Amino acid sequence: MPHQQKYRELTKILKECGKIAVAFSGGVDSSLLLYAAVAAVGGENVTAATIHAPFHSTYEIAAAKTLAAGFNCRHLLIKEDELLRDAAFCANPPDRCYLCKKVIFGKLREALQAPKYVAAGGSGANDLQGSCPAEEAPAEIVVVDGSNADDLKDYRPGMRAVRELNVASPLQQAGLTKKEIRLLAREFGLATWDRPSAPCLCSRIPYGSAITEKKLRQVESGEELLRRLGFPEARLRHHENLARIEIPADLIKDFTDEHVLAKVRHQLRELGFQYVTLDLHGFRSGSLNEVL
């Protein structure tokens, strides 16, 4: 089925929702979904909801705020700081994403049912502390996420929470793959069409290795360094005192420039890593799932 036909199916699905809350990370999937939702039911019936948790980088949250301001809809920024106090989550089991999504989608639903949004000023955004959100939250609102058809091929324990909490995945229902989503986003002029995927920072820590605030900040700072050095699609995998860097295989030659290596060695040592390695297999999303 051509991607344009799938997009028409997507808008049909969204029109049937009526009022919509889009789980908005600022990535290409949720950006296309938000664009389609506003086009399908009108901005007055759409809320972009962004979760701000410790495992989301400052860079990602700032990007989501900027992007949401460009859509004609309400934007909620919902702060979540409970998961790092949850022993089961911090133990980092293979179903970590299930535990996480169960909490954050629960928070999102609480936010939509609360009596008022707390205005944050500028660009129509709203900061939400705990369960403090909406100016007249709709009685019936459908929560949707940006899961796509490709997610069905990978290990995605979070999808169980999505189903349990009745969160819809319209991109997946329409059969849209990541490649098709990027193609549509480019055709519609969305700035995120070529933005690298940015899963949460916990995905850089191997299963069974405890998740801590310190590790998350080490990963965030390390990947910010890699972006500044010209590697926007990179991962810093946190193996305790060892940092394993993944970059696209065709950029490995650029990475081995002595100037780049010197900066990486010095600054990752400053962050607390004793050993720094480069993964010769190159970048691949979800590489820590390979051990499952």
PDB file of N, CA, C and O in Angstrom, residues 95-150:
ATOM      1  N   ASP A  95      11.785  -5.995  31.324  1.00  0.00           N
ATOM      2  CA  ASP A  95      10.487  -5.364  31.052  1.00  0.00           C
ATOM      3  C   ASP A  95      10.431  -3.943  31.622  1.00  0.00           C
ATOM      4  O   ASP A  95       9.358  -3.425  31.924  1.00  0.00           O
ATOM      5  N   ARG A  96      11.596  -3.313  31.751  1.00  0.00           N
ATOM      6  CA  ARG A  96      11.673  -1.942  32.274  1.00  0.00           C
ATOM      7  C   ARG A  96      10.725  -0.991  31.549  1.00  0.00           C
ATOM      8  O   ARG A  96      10.052  -0.158  32.154  1.00  0.00           O
ATOM      9  N   CYS A  97      10.646  -1.097  30.222  1.00  0.00           N
ATOM     10  CA  CYS A  97       9.803  -0.181  29.456  1.00  0.00           C
ATOM     11  C   CYS A  97       8.325  -0.366  29.793  1.00  0.00           C
ATOM     12  O   CYS A  97       7.548   0.589  29.740  1.00  0.00           O
ATOM     13  N   TYR A  98       7.945  -1.588  30.147  1.00  0.00           N
ATOM     14  CA  TYR A  98       6.565  -1.825  30.574  1.00  0.00           C
ATOM     15  C   TYR A  98       6.290  -1.071  31.871  1.00  0.00           C
ATOM     16  O   TYR A  98       5.273  -0.373  31.999  1.00  0.00           O
ATOM     17  N   LEU A  99       7.207  -1.203  32.843  1.00  0.00           N
ATOM     18  CA  LEU A  99       7.033  -0.528  34.133  1.00  0.00           C
ATOM     19  C   LEU A  99       6.976   0.987  33.944  1.00  0.00           C
ATOM     20  O   LEU A  99       6.180   1.684  34.585  1.00  0.00           O
ATOM     21  N   CYS A 100       7.816   1.493  33.058  1.00  0.00           N
ATOM     22  CA  CYS A 100       7.869   2.928  32.797  1.00  0.00           C
ATOM     23  C   CYS A 100       6.589   3.432  32.149  1.00  0.00           C
ATOM     24  O   CYS A 100       5.966   4.385  32.620  1.00  0.00           O
ATOM     25  N   LYS A 101       6.189   2.801  31.054  1.00  0.00           N
ATOM     26  CA  LYS A 101       5.012   3.276  30.328  1.00  0.00           C
ATOM     27  C   LYS A 101       3.751   3.162  31.170  1.00  0.00           C
ATOM     28  O   LYS A 101       2.823   3.972  31.043  1.00  0.00           O
ATOM     29  N   LYS A 102       3.699   2.176  32.038  1.00  0.00           N
ATOM     30  CA  LYS A 102       2.550   2.032  32.925  1.00  0.00           C
ATOM     31  C   LYS A 102       2.399   3.285  33.793  1.00  0.00           C
ATOM     32  O   LYS A 102       1.305   3.794  34.005  1.00  0.00           O
ATOM     33  N   VAL A 103       3.546   3.784  34.279  1.00  0.00           N
ATOM     34  CA  VAL A 103       3.526   4.976  35.135  1.00  0.00           C
ATOM     35  C   VAL A 103       3.257   6.245  34.319  1.00  0.00           C
ATOM     36  O   VAL A 103       2.394   7.048  34.668  1.00  0.00           O
ATOM     37  N   ILE A 104       4.003   6.442  33.227  1.00  0.00           N
ATOM     38  CA  ILE A 104       3.900   7.730  32.544  1.00  0.00           C
ATOM     39  C   ILE A 104       2.564   7.903  31.813  1.00  0.00           C
ATOM     40  O   ILE A 104       2.013   9.002  31.790  1.00  0.00           O
ATOM     41  N   PHE A 105       2.011   6.807  31.262  1.00  0.00           N
ATOM     42  CA  PHE A 105       0.698   6.959  30.645  1.00  0.00           C
ATOM     43  C   PHE A 105      -0.387   7.119  31.701  1.00  0.00           C
ATOM     44  O   PHE A 105      -1.396   7.788  31.478  1.00  0.00           O
ATOM     45  N   GLY A 106      -0.169   6.526  32.873  1.00  0.00           N
ATOM     46  CA  GLY A 106      -1.085   6.757  33.978  1.00  0.00           C
ATOM     47  C   GLY A 106      -1.064   8.219  34.395  1.00  0.00           C
ATOM     48  O   GLY A 106      -2.106   8.837  34.636  1.00  0.00           O
ATOM     49  N   LYS A 107       0.136   8.813  34.454  1.00  0.00           N
ATOM     50  CA  LYS A 107       0.286  10.238  34.786  1.00  0.00           C
ATOM     51  C   LYS A 107      -0.404  11.101  33.747  1.00  0.00           C
ATOM     52  O   LYS A 107      -1.046  12.107  34.065  1.00  0.00           O
ATOM     53  N   LEU A 108      -0.237  10.718  32.491  1.00  0.00           N
ATOM     54  CA  LEU A 108      -0.834  11.490  31.412  1.00  0.00           C
ATOM     55  C   LEU A 108      -2.354  11.498  31.544  1.00  0.00           C
ATOM     56  O   LEU A 108      -2.994  12.548  31.415  1.00  0.00           O
ATOM     57  N   ARG A 109      -2.916  10.340  31.836  1.00  0.00           N
ATOM     58  CA  ARG A 109      -4.378  10.267  31.986  1.00  0.00           C
ATOM     59  C   ARG A 109      -4.846  11.092  33.194  1.00  0.00           C
ATOM     60  O   ARG A 109      -5.871  11.768  33.133  1.00  0.00           O
ATOM     61  N   GLU A 110      -4.082  11.051  34.291  1.00  0.00           N
ATOM     62  CA  GLU A 110      -4.424  11.870  35.461  1.00  0.00           C
ATOM     63  C   GLU A 110      -4.422  13.349  35.077  1.00  0.00           C
ATOM     64  O   GLU A 110      -5.291  14.111  35.485  1.00  0.00           O
ATOM     65  N   ALA A 111      -3.413  13.743  34.315  1.00  0.00           N
ATOM     66  CA  ALA A 111      -3.282  15.141  33.914  1.00  0.00           C
ATOM     67  C   ALA A 111      -4.485  15.598  33.099  1.00  0.00           C
ATOM     68  O   ALA A 111      -5.005  16.695  33.278  1.00  0.00           O
ATOM     69  N   LEU A 112      -4.945  14.749  32.209  1.00  0.00           N
ATOM     70  CA  LEU A 112      -6.070  15.115  31.348  1.00  0.00           C
ATOM     71  C   LEU A 112      -7.380  15.201  32.115  1.00  0.00           C
ATOM     72  O   LEU A 112      -8.326  15.864  31.683  1.00  0.00           O
ATOM     73  N   GLN A 113      -7.466  14.534  33.246  1.00  0.00           N
ATOM     74  CA  GLN A 113      -8.702  14.528  34.023  1.00  0.00           C
ATOM     75  C   GLN A 113      -8.724  15.604  35.109  1.00  0.00           C
ATOM     76  O   GLN A 113      -9.760  15.854  35.717  1.00  0.00           O
ATOM     77  N   ALA A 114      -7.557  16.236  35.379  1.00  0.00           N
ATOM     78  CA  ALA A 114      -7.492  17.237  36.436  1.00  0.00           C
ATOM     79  C   ALA A 114      -8.194  18.519  35.996  1.00  0.00           C
ATOM     80  O   ALA A 114      -8.382  18.772  34.814  1.00  0.00           O
ATOM     81  N   PRO A 115      -8.591  19.375  36.957  1.00  0.00           N
ATOM     82  CA  PRO A 115      -9.430  20.519  36.631  1.00  0.00           C
ATOM     83  C   PRO A 115      -8.769  21.649  35.870  1.00  0.00           C
ATOM     84  O   PRO A 115      -9.419  22.351  35.130  1.00  0.00           O
ATOM     85  N   LYS A 116      -7.483  21.879  36.048  1.00  0.00           N
ATOM     86  CA  LYS A 116      -6.859  23.036  35.393  1.00  0.00           C
ATOM     87  C   LYS A 116      -5.444  22.753  34.922  1.00  0.00           C
ATOM     88  O   LYS A 116      -4.720  22.011  35.544  1.00  0.00           O
ATOM     89  N   TYR A 117      -5.051  23.422  33.825  1.00  0.00           N
ATOM     90  CA  TYR A 117      -3.651  23.447  33.426  1.00  0.00           C
ATOM     91  C   TYR A 117      -2.978  24.591  34.171  1.00  0.00           C
ATOM     92  O   TYR A 117      -3.592  25.628  34.388  1.00  0.00           O
ATOM     93  N   VAL A 118      -1.712  24.435  34.546  1.00  0.00           N
ATOM     94  CA  VAL A 118      -0.957  25.528  35.154  1.00  0.00           C
ATOM     95  C   VAL A 118      -0.163  26.192  34.039  1.00  0.00           C
ATOM     96  O   VAL A 118       0.758  25.605  33.503  1.00  0.00           O
ATOM     97  N   ALA A 119      -0.550  27.421  33.701  1.00  0.00           N
ATOM     98  CA  ALA A 119       0.095  28.093  32.569  1.00  0.00           C
ATOM     99  C   ALA A 119       1.564  28.346  32.835  1.00  0.00           C
ATOM    100  O   ALA A 119       1.938  28.803  33.901  1.00  0.00           O
ATOM    101  N   ALA A 120       2.385  28.016  31.853  1.00  0.00           N
ATOM    102  CA  ALA A 120       3.832  28.234  31.993  1.00  0.00           C
ATOM    103  C   ALA A 120       4.269  29.473  31.225  1.00  0.00           C
ATOM    104  O   ALA A 120       5.423  29.843  31.263  1.00  0.00           O
ATOM    105  N   GLY A 121       3.350  30.073  30.492  1.00  0.00           N
ATOM    106  CA  GLY A 121       3.691  31.275  29.733  1.00  0.00           C
ATOM    107  C   GLY A 121       4.414  30.932  28.443  1.00  0.00           C
ATOM    108  O   GLY A 121       5.112  29.956  28.351  1.00  0.00           O
ATOM    109  N   GLY A 122       4.236  31.777  27.421  1.00  0.00           N
ATOM    110  CA  GLY A 122       4.957  31.596  26.170  1.00  0.00           C
ATOM    111  C   GLY A 122       4.539  30.362  25.399  1.00  0.00           C
ATOM    112  O   GLY A 122       4.390  29.311  25.949  1.00  0.00           O
ATOM    113  N   SER A 123       4.339  30.473  24.135  1.00  0.00           N
ATOM    114  CA  SER A 123       4.100  29.384  23.180  1.00  0.00           C
ATOM    115  C   SER A 123       2.977  28.438  23.579  1.00  0.00           C
ATOM    116  O   SER A 123       2.872  27.337  23.079  1.00  0.00           O
ATOM    117  N   GLY A 124       2.105  28.851  24.496  1.00  0.00           N
ATOM    118  CA  GLY A 124       0.948  28.028  24.833  1.00  0.00           C
ATOM    119  C   GLY A 124       1.264  26.786  25.607  1.00  0.00           C
ATOM    120  O   GLY A 124       0.445  25.898  25.726  1.00  0.00           O
ATOM    121  N   ALA A 125       2.473  26.668  26.148  1.00  0.00           N
ATOM    122  CA  ALA A 125       2.828  25.457  26.891  1.00  0.00           C
ATOM    123  C   ALA A 125       2.245  25.490  28.283  1.00  0.00           C
ATOM    124  O   ALA A 125       1.927  26.532  28.827  1.00  0.00           O
ATOM    125  N   ASN A 126       2.108  24.329  28.896  1.00  0.00           N
ATOM    126  CA  ASN A 126       1.626  24.209  30.260  1.00  0.00           C
ATOM    127  C   ASN A 126       2.509  23.241  31.015  1.00  0.00           C
ATOM    128  O   ASN A 126       2.698  22.112  30.592  1.00  0.00           O
ATOM    129  N   ASP A 127       3.085  23.682  32.149  1.00  0.00           N
ATOM    130  CA  ASP A 127       3.868  22.788  32.995  1.00  0.00           C
ATOM    131  C   ASP A 127       2.942  22.148  34.002  1.00  0.00           C
ATOM    132  O   ASP A 127       2.144  22.834  34.637  1.00  0.00           O
ATOM    133  N   LEU A 128       3.055  20.852  34.170  1.00  0.00           N
ATOM    134  CA  LEU A 128       2.183  20.145  35.088  1.00  0.00           C
ATOM    135  C   LEU A 128       2.998  19.513  36.198  1.00  0.00           C
ATOM    136  O   LEU A 128       3.911  18.757  35.941  1.00  0.00           O
ATOM    137  N   GLN A 129       2.662  19.813  37.420  1.00  0.00           N
ATOM    138  CA  GLN A 129       3.315  19.207  38.568  1.00  0.00           C
ATOM    139  C   GLN A 129       2.370  18.147  39.113  1.00  0.00           C
ATOM    140  O   GLN A 129       1.273  18.468  39.535  1.00  0.00           O
ATOM    141  N   GLY A 130       2.800  16.899  39.093  1.00  0.00           N
ATOM    142  CA  GLY A 130       1.934  15.824  39.586  1.00  0.00           C
ATOM    143  C   GLY A 130       0.664  15.744  38.765  1.00  0.00           C
ATOM    144  O   GLY A 130       0.697  15.555  37.581  1.00  0.00           O
ATOM    145  N   SER A 131      -0.496  15.924  39.398  1.00  0.00           N
ATOM    146  CA  SER A 131      -1.755  15.815  38.670  1.00  0.00           C
ATOM    147  C   SER A 131      -2.460  17.153  38.605  1.00  0.00           C
ATOM    148  O   SER A 131      -3.578  17.304  39.000  1.00  0.00           O
ATOM    149  N   CYS A 132      -1.811  18.164  38.152  1.00  0.00           N
ATOM    150  CA  CYS A 132      -2.349  19.501  38.044  1.00  0.00           C
ATOM    151  C   CYS A 132      -2.441  19.940  36.616  1.00  0.00           C
ATOM    152  O   CYS A 132      -1.470  20.444  36.172  1.00  0.00           O
ATOM    153  N   PRO A 133      -3.319  19.645  35.756  1.00  0.00           N
ATOM    154  CA  PRO A 133      -3.468  20.083  34.378  1.00  0.00           C
ATOM    155  C   PRO A 133      -4.732  20.788  33.870  1.00  0.00           C
ATOM    156  O   PRO A 133      -4.872  21.843  34.039  1.00  0.00           O
ATOM    157  N   ALA A 134      -5.566  20.697  33.191  1.00  0.00           N
ATOM    158  CA  ALA A 134      -6.330  21.288  32.092  1.00  0.00           C
ATOM    159  C   ALA A 134      -7.445  22.242  32.314  1.00  0.00           C
ATOM    160  O   ALA A 134      -8.254  22.080  33.142  1.00  0.00           O
ATOM    161  N   GLU A 135      -7.495  23.223  31.558  1.00  0.00           N
ATOM    162  CA  GLU A 135      -8.543  24.223  31.517  1.00  0.00           C
ATOM    163  C   GLU A 135      -9.801  23.527  31.076  1.00  0.00           C
ATOM    164  O   GLU A 135     -10.106  23.608  30.124  1.00  0.00           O
ATOM    165  N   GLU A 136     -10.552  22.871  31.491  1.00  0.00           N
ATOM    166  CA  GLU A 136     -11.682  22.149  30.905  1.00  0.00           C
ATOM    167  C   GLU A 136     -11.236  20.909  30.161  1.00  0.00           C
ATOM    168  O   GLU A 136     -11.310  20.869  28.942  1.00  0.00           O
ATOM    169  N   ALA A 137     -10.759  19.939  30.883  1.00  0.00           N
ATOM    170  CA  ALA A 137     -10.365  18.687  30.247  1.00  0.00           C
ATOM    171  C   ALA A 137     -11.593  18.020  29.661  1.00  0.00           C
ATOM    172  O   ALA A 137     -12.635  18.000  30.282  1.00  0.00           O
ATOM    173  N   PRO A 138     -11.491  17.519  28.439  1.00  0.00           N
ATOM    174  CA  PRO A 138     -12.644  16.915  27.799  1.00  0.00           C
ATOM    175  C   PRO A 138     -13.101  15.659  28.522  1.00  0.00           C
ATOM    176  O   PRO A 138     -12.307  14.946  29.103  1.00  0.00           O
ATOM    177  N   ALA A 139     -14.401  15.410  28.461  1.00  0.00           N
ATOM    178  CA  ALA A 139     -14.938  14.216  29.112  1.00  0.00           C
ATOM    179  C   ALA A 139     -14.403  12.961  28.426  1.00  0.00           C
ATOM    180  O   ALA A 139     -14.113  11.969  29.068  1.00  0.00           O
ATOM    181  N   GLU A 140     -14.314  12.996  27.120  1.00  0.00           N
ATOM    182  CA  GLU A 140     -13.830  11.846  26.364  1.00  0.00           C
ATOM    183  C   GLU A 140     -12.633  12.289  25.532  1.00  0.00           C
ATOM    184  O   GLU A 140     -12.753  13.130  24.660  1.00  0.00           O
ATOM    185  N   ILE A 141     -11.491  11.739  25.824  1.00  0.00           N
ATOM    186  CA  ILE A 141     -10.306  12.084  25.053  1.00  0.00           C
ATOM    187  C   ILE A 141      -9.505  10.808  24.811  1.00  0.00           C
ATOM    188  O   ILE A 141      -9.313  10.007  25.723  1.00  0.00           O
ATOM    189  N   VAL A 142      -9.084  10.606  23.587  1.00  0.00           N
ATOM    190  CA  VAL A 142      -8.347   9.403  23.210  1.00  0.00           C
ATOM    191  C   VAL A 142      -6.853   9.702  23.279  1.00  0.00           C
ATOM    192  O   VAL A 142      -6.370  10.646  22.650  1.00  0.00           O
ATOM    193  N   VAL A 143      -6.130   8.914  24.055  1.00  0.00           N
ATOM    194  CA  VAL A 143      -4.678   9.061  24.144  1.00  0.00           C
ATOM    195  C   VAL A 143      -4.036   8.194  23.067  1.00  0.00           C
ATOM    196  O   VAL A 143      -4.367   7.012  22.928  1.00  0.00           O
ATOM    197  N   VAL A 144      -3.126   8.790  22.294  1.00  0.00           N
ATOM    198  CA  VAL A 144      -2.471   8.059  21.205  1.00  0.00           C
ATOM    199  C   VAL A 144      -0.960   8.200  21.334  1.00  0.00           C
ATOM    200  O   VAL A 144      -0.450   9.207  21.839  1.00  0.00           O
ATOM    201  N   ASP A 145      -0.231   7.176  20.910  1.00  0.00           N
ATOM    202  CA  ASP A 145       1.229   7.240  20.945  1.00  0.00           C
ATOM    203  C   ASP A 145       1.797   7.020  19.546  1.00  0.00           C
ATOM    204  O   ASP A 145       1.079   6.700  18.606  1.00  0.00           O
ATOM    205  N   GLY A 146       3.127   7.217  19.414  1.00  0.00           N
ATOM    206  CA  GLY A 146       3.763   7.172  18.099  1.00  0.00           C
ATOM    207  C   GLY A 146       4.357   5.839  17.703  1.00  0.00           C
ATOM    208  O   GLY A 146       5.215   5.790  16.820  1.00  0.00           O
ATOM    209  N   SER A 147       3.920   4.745  18.323  1.00  0.00           N
ATOM    210  CA  SER A 147       4.412   3.427  17.906  1.00  0.00           C
ATOM    211  C   SER A 147       4.100   3.204  16.430  1.00  0.00           C
ATOM    212  O   SER A 147       2.997   3.517  15.961  1.00  0.00           O
ATOM    213  N   ASN A 148       5.063   2.658  15.684  1.00  0.00           N
ATOM    214  CA  ASN A 148       4.837   2.432  14.251  1.00  0.00           C
ATOM    215  C   ASN A 148       4.889   0.937  13.925  1.00  0.00           C
ATOM    216  O   ASN A 148       5.111   0.103  14.800  1.00  0.00           O
ATOM    217  N   ALA A 149       4.684   0.618  12.657  1.00  0.00           N
ATOM    218  CA  ALA A 149       4.608  -0.787  12.246  1.00  0.00           C
ATOM    219  C   ALA A 149       5.918  -1.530  12.469  1.00  0.00           C
ATOM    220  O   ALA A 149       5.919  -2.737  12.746  1.00  0.00           O
ATOM    221  N   ASP A 150       7.057  -0.837  12.385  1.00  0.00           N
ATOM    222  CA  ASP A 150       8.350  -1.488  12.600  1.00  0.00           C
ATOM    223  C   ASP A 150       8.526  -1.949  14.047  1.00  0.00           C
ATOM    224  O   ASP A 150       9.286  -2.890  14.312  1.00  0.00           O
TER     225      ASP A 150
END
